[in-house]
Structures are given as C-alpha cells and as structure tokens.
Amino acid sequence: MVFFPAWLWSWAPQTKLITTSYSEQLATRDAKRAFELMTSDWYRERWPDLEIIGGERASMQNYTNTQRGLRFSTPMNGAVTGFHAHGLVCDDPIKVQDLQLGGDSAAAALEKVRDKWDTTFSSRSAHPATFTRIIIAQRLAVGDLSGVMIERGA
C-alpha cells in the first residue's frame, strides 16, 4: 500500500488515512516506502506545496503533511484509539498461514479480524457520512473479511 496514499495526497492532501495490514512489519514497510516516494525529488517536483512535516522518523509509520493530512499505520491487532480518519485502507487483513491449519484456530483468526473491523476500526471515522473503507485482499475463506463485506453489500 505504497502508491494509493501518495496519489490521494496529490489531489486531496488534507485526507487522513488509517492503513493496516496483518503484521506490523508489512504496515511499516509500506508506510516507509510511501514516505520515501513522497519525499523524493520526483514527487516534490510535481507537488512542491506538499511536505511531510511530522512522523516517527525511525519507523516512518505515522506522519502528517503541510495540509493537515495524516497517515497512521498499524497492524490489525494494533491500537488506533485517539485517531480519526477520512478513510481506512486494509491491505491483507489476515495472514494466509493463520488459516492453513483450519478448524477452530482458523475460525478464531477470522473472527478476530471481523471483530476488529466491526468494532475498533469502525469507530475511527472523522466524518461518518463520508468515511471510506477499502479492503485489498485475496479471498482466503468463506468467512474472511472480503466475503463478509460482500454478504453485507458493503
């Protein structure tokens, strides 16, 4: 999830995003790559008024821009209390290996993701009427997050 925030900030720099993945390593990797893109000479030449002004420089997980935009990156099991956003983007909400064992452990892993999506993440909207949630994932099981959203018509 590198290019979407950079593209979004090129025309809507005030957007606040919460981005997530099943692991902290992936969430951090993608946030750092997006940070590097948006601070590159190529990006800065095209959008000179947009500067990254805040962030945890060691990990590049969370940063803001000069237009009050925010990227807050966290794993699915991470804390998001205190952060509100215009959108939530989830890239791979569950680890494939968590489902390979099948049975009760797979069911529990699926339920944990669905519960986090429906409780913690659903209450993070800055503007409930326009809050956007995006899931980027392969279908892994009947009860996975993508399937649940399809069933709900969301």
Coordinates of N, CA and C in Angstrom, one line a residue:
M1 N 0.8 -1.2 0.0 CA 0.0 0.0 0.0 C 0.9 1.3 0.0
V2 N 1.6 1.4 -1.1 CA 2.5 2.5 -1.2 C 2.0 3.6 -2.0
F3 N 1.4 3.3 -3.2 CA 1.1 4.3 -4.1 C -0.3 5.0 -3.8
F4 N -1.2 4.3 -3.3 CA -2.5 4.9 -3.1 C -2.5 6.2 -2.2
P5 N -1.8 6.2 -1.0 CA -1.7 7.4 -0.2 C -1.0 8.5 -0.9
A6 N 0.0 8.2 -1.7 CA 0.8 9.2 -2.4 C -0.1 9.8 -3.5
W7 N -0.8 9.0 -4.2 CA -1.8 9.5 -5.2 C -2.9 10.3 -4.6
L8 N -3.5 9.8 -3.5 CA -4.5 10.6 -2.9 C -4.1 11.9 -2.4
W9 N -2.9 12.0 -1.8 CA -2.4 13.3 -1.3 C -2.1 14.2 -2.4
S10 N -1.9 13.7 -3.7 CA -1.5 14.6 -4.8 C -2.7 15.5 -5.1
W11 N -3.9 15.1 -4.8 CA -5.1 15.9 -5.2 C -6.0 16.2 -4.0
A12 N -5.8 15.4 -2.9 CA -6.6 15.7 -1.6 C -5.7 15.5 -0.4
P13 N -4.7 16.5 -0.3 CA -3.7 16.4 0.7 C -4.2 16.5 2.1
Q14 N -5.4 16.9 2.4 CA -5.9 17.1 3.7 C -6.5 15.7 4.2
T15 N -6.5 14.7 3.4 CA -7.1 13.4 3.8 C -6.3 12.7 4.9
K16 N -7.0 12.2 5.9 CA -6.4 11.5 7.0 C -6.7 10.0 6.7
L17 N -5.7 9.2 6.8 CA -5.9 7.7 6.5 C -5.3 6.9 7.6
I18 N -6.0 5.9 7.9 CA -5.5 4.8 8.8 C -5.3 3.6 7.8
T19 N -4.0 3.1 7.8 CA -3.7 2.0 7.0 C -3.3 0.8 7.9
T20 N -3.7 -0.4 7.4 CA -3.4 -1.5 8.3 C -3.1 -2.8 7.4
S21 N -2.4 -3.7 8.0 CA -2.2 -5.0 7.4 C -2.1 -6.0 8.6
Y22 N -2.0 -7.3 8.2 CA -2.0 -8.3 9.3 C -0.7 -8.2 10.2
S23 N 0.3 -7.6 9.7 CA 1.5 -7.5 10.5 C 2.1 -6.1 10.6
E24 N 2.7 -5.8 11.7 CA 3.4 -4.5 11.9 C 4.5 -4.4 10.9
Q25 N 5.2 -5.4 10.6 CA 6.3 -5.3 9.6 C 5.8 -4.9 8.2
L26 N 4.7 -5.4 7.8 CA 4.1 -5.0 6.5 C 3.5 -3.6 6.5
A27 N 2.8 -3.3 7.6 CA 2.3 -1.9 7.7 C 3.4 -0.9 7.7
T28 N 4.5 -1.2 8.4 CA 5.6 -0.2 8.5 C 6.4 -0.2 7.2
R29 N 6.6 -1.3 6.5 CA 7.3 -1.3 5.2 C 6.6 -0.5 4.2
D30 N 5.3 -0.6 4.1 CA 4.5 0.1 3.1 C 4.5 1.6 3.4
A31 N 4.3 2.0 4.7 CA 4.3 3.4 5.1 C 5.6 4.0 4.8
K32 N 6.7 3.3 5.1 CA 8.0 3.8 4.8 C 8.3 4.0 3.3
R33 N 7.9 3.1 2.5 CA 8.0 3.2 1.1 C 7.2 4.4 0.5
A34 N 6.0 4.6 1.0 CA 5.2 5.8 0.6 C 5.9 7.1 1.1
F35 N 6.4 7.1 2.3 CA 7.1 8.2 2.8 C 8.3 8.6 1.9
E36 N 9.1 7.5 1.5 CA 10.2 7.8 0.6 C 9.8 8.3 -0.7
L37 N 8.7 7.8 -1.2 CA 8.2 8.3 -2.5 C 7.8 9.7 -2.4
M38 N 7.0 10.1 -1.4 CA 6.5 11.5 -1.2 C 7.6 12.5 -0.8
T39 N 8.7 12.0 -0.4 CA 9.8 12.9 -0.1 C 10.9 12.9 -1.2
S40 N 10.6 12.1 -2.3 CA 11.6 12.0 -3.4 C 11.6 13.3 -4.2
D41 N 12.7 13.5 -4.9 CA 12.7 14.7 -5.8 C 11.6 14.6 -6.9
W42 N 11.4 13.5 -7.4 CA 10.4 13.3 -8.4 C 9.0 13.8 -7.9
Y43 N 8.6 13.3 -6.7 CA 7.3 13.7 -6.2 C 7.3 15.2 -5.8
R44 N 8.3 15.7 -5.2 CA 8.4 17.1 -4.7 C 8.4 18.0 -5.9
E45 N 8.9 17.6 -7.1 CA 8.9 18.5 -8.3 C 7.4 18.6 -8.8
R46 N 6.6 17.6 -8.6 CA 5.3 17.6 -9.1 C 4.3 18.3 -8.1
W47 N 4.5 18.1 -6.8 CA 3.7 18.6 -5.8 C 4.5 19.4 -4.7
P48 N 5.1 20.5 -5.1 CA 6.0 21.2 -4.3 C 5.4 21.8 -3.0
D49 N 4.1 22.0 -3.0 CA 3.4 22.6 -1.8 C 3.1 21.5 -0.7
L50 N 3.3 20.3 -1.0 CA 3.0 19.2 -0.1 C 4.3 18.7 0.5
E51 N 4.5 18.9 1.8 CA 5.7 18.5 2.5 C 5.2 17.6 3.7
I52 N 6.0 16.6 3.9 CA 5.9 15.8 5.1 C 6.5 16.5 6.3
I53 N 5.7 16.8 7.3 CA 6.2 17.6 8.4 C 6.3 16.9 9.7
G54 N 5.7 15.7 9.8 CA 5.7 15.0 11.1 C 6.0 13.6 10.9
G55 N 6.3 12.9 12.0 CA 6.4 11.5 11.8 C 7.4 10.9 12.8
E56 N 7.3 9.6 12.9 CA 8.3 8.9 13.7 C 9.4 8.5 12.7
R57 N 10.4 9.3 12.7 CA 11.5 9.2 11.7 C 12.1 7.8 11.7
A58 N 12.2 7.2 12.8 CA 12.8 5.9 12.9 C 12.1 4.8 12.1
S59 N 10.7 4.8 12.2 CA 10.0 3.8 11.5 C 9.2 4.3 10.3
M60 N 8.9 5.6 10.3 CA 8.1 6.2 9.2 C 6.7 5.7 9.2
Q61 N 6.2 5.1 10.3 CA 4.8 4.6 10.3 C 3.8 5.6 10.3
N62 N 4.0 6.7 11.0 CA 2.9 7.7 11.1 C 3.5 9.1 10.8
Y63 N 2.8 9.8 9.9 CA 3.3 11.1 9.5 C 2.2 12.0 9.0
T64 N 2.4 13.3 9.0 CA 1.5 14.2 8.5 C 2.1 15.1 7.4
N65 N 1.2 15.9 6.8 CA 1.8 16.8 5.8 C 1.3 18.2 6.1
T66 N 1.8 19.1 5.2 CA 1.6 20.5 5.5 C 0.1 20.9 5.3
Q67 N -0.7 20.1 4.7 CA -2.1 20.3 4.5 C -3.0 19.6 5.6
R68 N -2.4 19.2 6.6 CA -3.1 18.5 7.7 C -3.5 17.1 7.4
G69 N -2.9 16.5 6.4 CA -3.2 15.1 6.1 C -2.4 14.2 7.0
L70 N -2.9 13.0 7.2 CA -2.3 12.1 8.2 C -2.3 10.7 7.6
R71 N -1.2 10.0 7.8 CA -1.1 8.6 7.6 C -0.7 7.9 8.9
F72 N -1.6 7.1 9.4 CA -1.4 6.4 10.6 C -1.4 4.9 10.3
S73 N -0.3 4.2 10.4 CA -0.2 2.8 10.0 C -0.1 1.9 11.2
T74 N -0.8 0.8 11.2 CA -0.9 -0.1 12.4 C -1.2 -1.5 11.9
P75 N -0.8 -2.5 12.6 CA -1.2 -3.8 12.3 C -2.7 -4.0 12.7
M76 N -3.3 -5.1 12.2 CA -4.7 -5.3 12.5 C -5.0 -5.4 14.0
N77 N -4.0 -5.9 14.7 CA -4.2 -6.1 16.2 C -3.6 -4.9 17.0
G78 N -3.3 -3.8 16.2 CA -2.7 -2.6 16.9 C -3.8 -1.7 17.4
A79 N -3.3 -0.7 18.2 CA -4.2 0.3 18.8 C -4.4 1.5 17.9
V80 N -5.6 1.9 17.8 CA -5.9 3.1 17.0 C -6.7 4.2 17.8
T81 N -6.8 3.9 19.1 CA -7.6 4.8 19.9 C -7.0 6.2 19.8
G82 N -7.8 7.2 19.7 CA -7.4 8.6 19.6 C -7.1 9.1 18.2
F83 N -7.2 8.2 17.2 CA -7.0 8.6 15.8 C -8.3 8.5 15.1
H84 N -8.6 9.5 14.3 CA -9.8 9.5 13.5 C -9.4 9.9 12.1
A85 N -10.1 9.3 11.1 CA -9.6 9.5 9.7 C -10.8 9.6 8.8
H86 N -10.5 10.0 7.5 CA -11.5 10.0 6.5 C -11.6 8.7 5.8
G87 N -10.6 7.8 6.0 CA -10.6 6.5 5.4 C -9.7 5.5 6.1
L88 N -10.1 4.3 5.9 CA -9.4 3.1 6.4 C -9.0 2.2 5.2
V89 N -7.8 1.9 5.1 CA -7.3 1.0 4.0 C -6.6 -0.2 4.6
C90 N -7.2 -1.3 4.4 CA -6.6 -2.6 4.9 C -6.1 -3.4 3.8
D91 N -4.8 -3.7 3.8 CA -4.1 -4.5 2.8 C -3.7 -5.8 3.4
D92 N -4.4 -6.9 3.1 CA -4.2 -8.2 3.6 C -4.5 -8.2 5.1
P93 N -5.8 -8.3 5.5 CA -6.2 -8.3 6.9 C -5.8 -9.5 7.7
I94 N -5.5 -10.6 7.0 CA -5.2 -11.9 7.7 C -4.1 -12.6 7.0
K95 N -3.3 -13.2 7.8 CA -2.1 -14.0 7.3 C -2.6 -15.3 6.8
V96 N -2.2 -15.7 5.6 CA -2.6 -17.0 5.0 C -2.3 -18.2 5.9
Q97 N -1.1 -18.1 6.6 CA -0.7 -19.2 7.4 C -1.7 -19.4 8.6
D98 N -2.4 -18.4 9.0 CA -3.3 -18.5 10.1 C -4.5 -19.3 9.8
L99 N -4.8 -19.5 8.5 CA -5.9 -20.2 8.0 C -5.6 -21.6 7.6
Q100 N -4.3 -21.9 7.3 CA -3.9 -23.2 6.8 C -4.2 -24.4 7.7
L101 N -4.2 -24.1 9.0 CA -4.4 -25.2 10.0 C -5.9 -25.6 10.0
G102 N -6.7 -24.7 9.6 CA -8.2 -25.0 9.5 C -8.7 -25.1 10.9
G103 N -9.9 -25.6 11.0 CA -10.6 -25.9 12.3 C -10.8 -24.6 13.1
D104 N -10.8 -24.9 14.4 CA -11.1 -23.8 15.4 C -10.1 -22.7 15.4
S105 N -8.8 -22.9 15.1 CA -7.8 -21.9 15.1 C -8.0 -20.9 13.9
A106 N -8.4 -21.5 12.8 CA -8.7 -20.6 11.6 C -10.0 -19.8 11.9
A107 N -11.0 -20.5 12.4 CA -12.2 -19.8 12.7 C -12.0 -18.6 13.7
A108 N -11.1 -18.9 14.7 CA -10.8 -17.8 15.7 C -10.1 -16.7 15.0
A109 N -9.2 -17.0 14.1 CA -8.4 -15.9 13.4 C -9.3 -15.1 12.6
L110 N -10.3 -15.7 11.9 CA -11.2 -15.0 11.0 C -12.1 -14.1 11.9
E111 N -12.6 -14.6 13.0 CA -13.5 -13.9 13.9 C -12.7 -12.7 14.5
K112 N -11.5 -12.8 14.8 CA -10.7 -11.7 15.4 C -10.6 -10.6 14.4
V113 N -10.3 -10.9 13.2 CA -10.3 -9.8 12.1 C -11.6 -9.1 11.9
R114 N -12.7 -9.9 11.8 CA -14.0 -9.4 11.6 C -14.4 -8.5 12.8
D115 N -14.1 -8.9 14.0 CA -14.4 -8.2 15.2 C -13.7 -6.8 15.3
K116 N -12.4 -6.9 14.9 CA -11.6 -5.6 14.9 C -12.1 -4.7 13.9
W117 N -12.5 -5.1 12.7 CA -13.1 -4.3 11.7 C -14.4 -3.7 12.1
D118 N -15.2 -4.5 12.7 CA -16.6 -4.0 13.1 C -16.6 -3.1 14.4
T119 N -15.6 -3.3 15.2 CA -15.6 -2.5 16.5 C -14.6 -1.4 16.4
T120 N -13.4 -1.7 16.7 CA -12.4 -0.7 16.8 C -12.2 0.2 15.5
F121 N -12.1 -0.4 14.4 CA -11.8 0.4 13.2 C -13.1 1.1 12.7
S122 N -14.3 0.6 13.0 CA -15.5 1.2 12.5 C -15.8 2.5 13.3
S123 N -15.2 2.7 14.4 CA -15.4 3.9 15.2 C -14.3 5.0 15.0
R124 N -13.5 4.8 14.0 CA -12.4 5.8 13.8 C -12.7 6.8 12.8
S125 N -13.9 7.0 12.4 CA -14.2 7.9 11.3 C -14.3 9.4 11.7
A126 N -13.7 10.2 10.9 CA -13.7 11.7 11.2 C -15.0 12.2 10.8
H127 N -15.6 11.7 9.7 CA -16.9 12.1 9.2 C -17.7 10.8 8.8
P128 N -18.6 10.3 9.7 CA -19.2 9.1 9.4 C -20.0 9.0 8.1
A129 N -20.5 10.1 7.6 CA -21.3 10.0 6.4 C -20.4 9.8 5.1
T130 N -19.1 10.1 5.2 CA -18.2 10.0 4.1 C -17.0 9.1 4.3
F131 N -17.0 8.4 5.5 CA -15.9 7.5 5.8 C -15.8 6.4 4.8
T132 N -14.6 6.2 4.3 CA -14.4 5.2 3.3 C -13.6 4.1 3.8
R133 N -14.0 2.8 3.6 CA -13.2 1.7 4.0 C -12.9 0.8 2.8
I134 N -11.6 0.5 2.6 CA -11.1 -0.2 1.4 C -10.4 -1.5 1.9
I135 N -10.7 -2.6 1.3 CA -10.0 -3.8 1.7 C -9.3 -4.3 0.4
I136 N -8.0 -4.6 0.5 CA -7.2 -5.1 -0.6 C -6.8 -6.5 -0.1
A137 N -7.3 -7.5 -0.7 CA -7.0 -8.9 -0.2 C -7.5 -9.9 -1.2
Q138 N -6.8 -11.1 -1.1 CA -7.3 -12.2 -1.9 C -8.3 -13.0 -1.0
R139 N -9.3 -13.6 -1.7 CA -10.2 -14.4 -0.9 C -9.5 -15.7 -0.4
L140 N -9.7 -15.9 0.9 CA -9.0 -17.0 1.5 C -9.9 -18.0 2.1
A141 N -11.1 -17.6 2.5 CA -12.0 -18.5 3.2 C -13.4 -17.9 3.1
V142 N -14.4 -18.7 3.2 CA -15.8 -18.2 3.1 C -16.1 -17.1 4.1
G143 N -15.6 -17.2 5.3 CA -15.9 -16.2 6.3 C -14.8 -15.1 6.5
D144 N -14.0 -14.9 5.4 CA -13.0 -13.9 5.5 C -13.6 -12.5 5.4
L145 N -12.8 -11.5 5.7 CA -13.4 -10.1 5.7 C -14.0 -9.7 4.4
S146 N -13.3 -10.0 3.3 CA -13.8 -9.7 2.0 C -15.2 -10.3 1.8
G147 N -15.3 -11.6 2.1 CA -16.6 -12.3 1.9 C -17.7 -11.7 2.8
V148 N -17.4 -11.4 4.0 CA -18.4 -10.8 4.9 C -18.9 -9.5 4.3
M149 N -17.9 -8.6 3.8 CA -18.4 -7.4 3.2 C -19.2 -7.6 2.0
I150 N -18.9 -8.6 1.2 CA -19.7 -8.9 0.0 C -21.1 -9.3 0.5
E151 N -21.2 -10.2 1.5 CA -22.5 -10.6 2.0 C -23.3 -9.4 2.5
R152 N -22.7 -8.5 3.1 CA -23.4 -7.3 3.6 C -23.7 -6.2 2.6
G153 N -23.2 -6.5 1.4 CA -23.4 -5.5 0.3 C -22.6 -4.2 0.5
A154 N -21.5 -4.3 1.2 CA -20.7 -3.1 1.5 C -19.6 -3.0 0.5

